[in-house]
Amino acid sequence: MDSACESRWVQAARLGDADALRHLVELNYGSIFRYVLTALSFDQEAAADITQEAFIGAVSSINSFRGDSSFRTWVIGIATNQMRSAYRKGQISETATYDLLE
């Protein structure tokens, strides 16, 4: 998706358009899940939980998305922070990719 098109979807989501928000999530869910899954050494259950939490965070803070990066990149940052937090709390195993979690 080009940045102008993505900006329109994000703006619509900010204005409360549930379909626009759903579109952004559906468009990006697979790539975020694969990123998290790889980072967590293919722990599918943990990856599903982290991905869900990342999108919950993204949806709840959509108004703070400045557009300096793509929506996907922004959600990857949220997912990375979710992984770090889960790691510190002992919710994910030590076999996770350390360079992402340190």
CSV table of C-alpha atoms in Angstrom, one decimal, residues 40-89:
chain,number,residue,atom,x,y,z
A,40,LEU,CA,10.3,-15.8,19.6
A,41,SER,CA,11.9,-18.9,18.1
A,42,PHE,CA,8.6,-20.0,16.5
A,43,ASP,CA,6.7,-20.2,19.8
A,44,GLN,CA,3.2,-19.9,18.1
A,45,GLU,CA,1.2,-19.4,21.3
A,46,ALA,CA,3.5,-16.6,22.6
A,47,ALA,CA,3.6,-15.0,19.1
A,48,ALA,CA,-0.2,-15.0,18.9
A,49,ASP,CA,-0.5,-13.4,22.3
A,50,ILE,CA,2.2,-10.8,21.6
A,51,THR,CA,0.7,-10.0,18.2
A,52,GLN,CA,-2.7,-9.5,19.7
A,53,GLU,CA,-1.4,-7.3,22.4
A,54,ALA,CA,0.5,-5.2,19.8
A,55,PHE,CA,-2.6,-4.6,17.8
A,56,ILE,CA,-4.6,-3.8,20.9
A,57,GLY,CA,-2.0,-1.2,21.7
A,58,ALA,CA,-2.0,0.1,18.2
A,59,VAL,CA,-5.8,0.4,18.0
A,60,SER,CA,-6.0,2.1,21.4
A,61,SER,CA,-3.3,4.6,20.5
A,62,ILE,CA,-4.0,5.2,16.8
A,63,ASN,CA,-4.2,8.9,17.5
A,64,SER,CA,-0.6,9.0,18.6
A,65,PHE,CA,0.6,7.5,15.2
A,66,ARG,CA,2.4,10.5,13.6
A,67,GLY,CA,3.0,8.9,10.2
A,68,ASP,CA,6.8,9.3,10.4
A,69,SER,CA,7.0,5.6,9.3
A,70,SER,CA,4.5,3.2,7.8
A,71,PHE,CA,1.7,1.9,10.0
A,72,ARG,CA,3.4,-1.6,9.8
A,73,THR,CA,6.7,-0.3,11.1
A,74,TRP,CA,4.9,1.5,13.9
A,75,VAL,CA,3.1,-1.7,15.0
A,76,ILE,CA,6.5,-3.6,14.7
A,77,GLY,CA,7.8,-1.1,17.3
A,78,ILE,CA,4.9,-1.8,19.6
A,79,ALA,CA,5.3,-5.6,19.1
A,80,THR,CA,9.0,-5.3,20.0
A,81,ASN,CA,8.2,-3.4,23.1
A,82,GLN,CA,5.5,-6.0,24.0
A,83,MET,CA,8.2,-8.8,23.6
A,84,ARG,CA,10.6,-6.9,25.8
A,85,SER,CA,8.0,-6.4,28.5
A,86,ALA,CA,6.9,-10.1,28.3
A,87,TYR,CA,10.6,-11.2,28.5
A,88,ARG,CA,11.2,-9.0,31.6
A,89,LYS,CA,8.1,-10.5,33.2
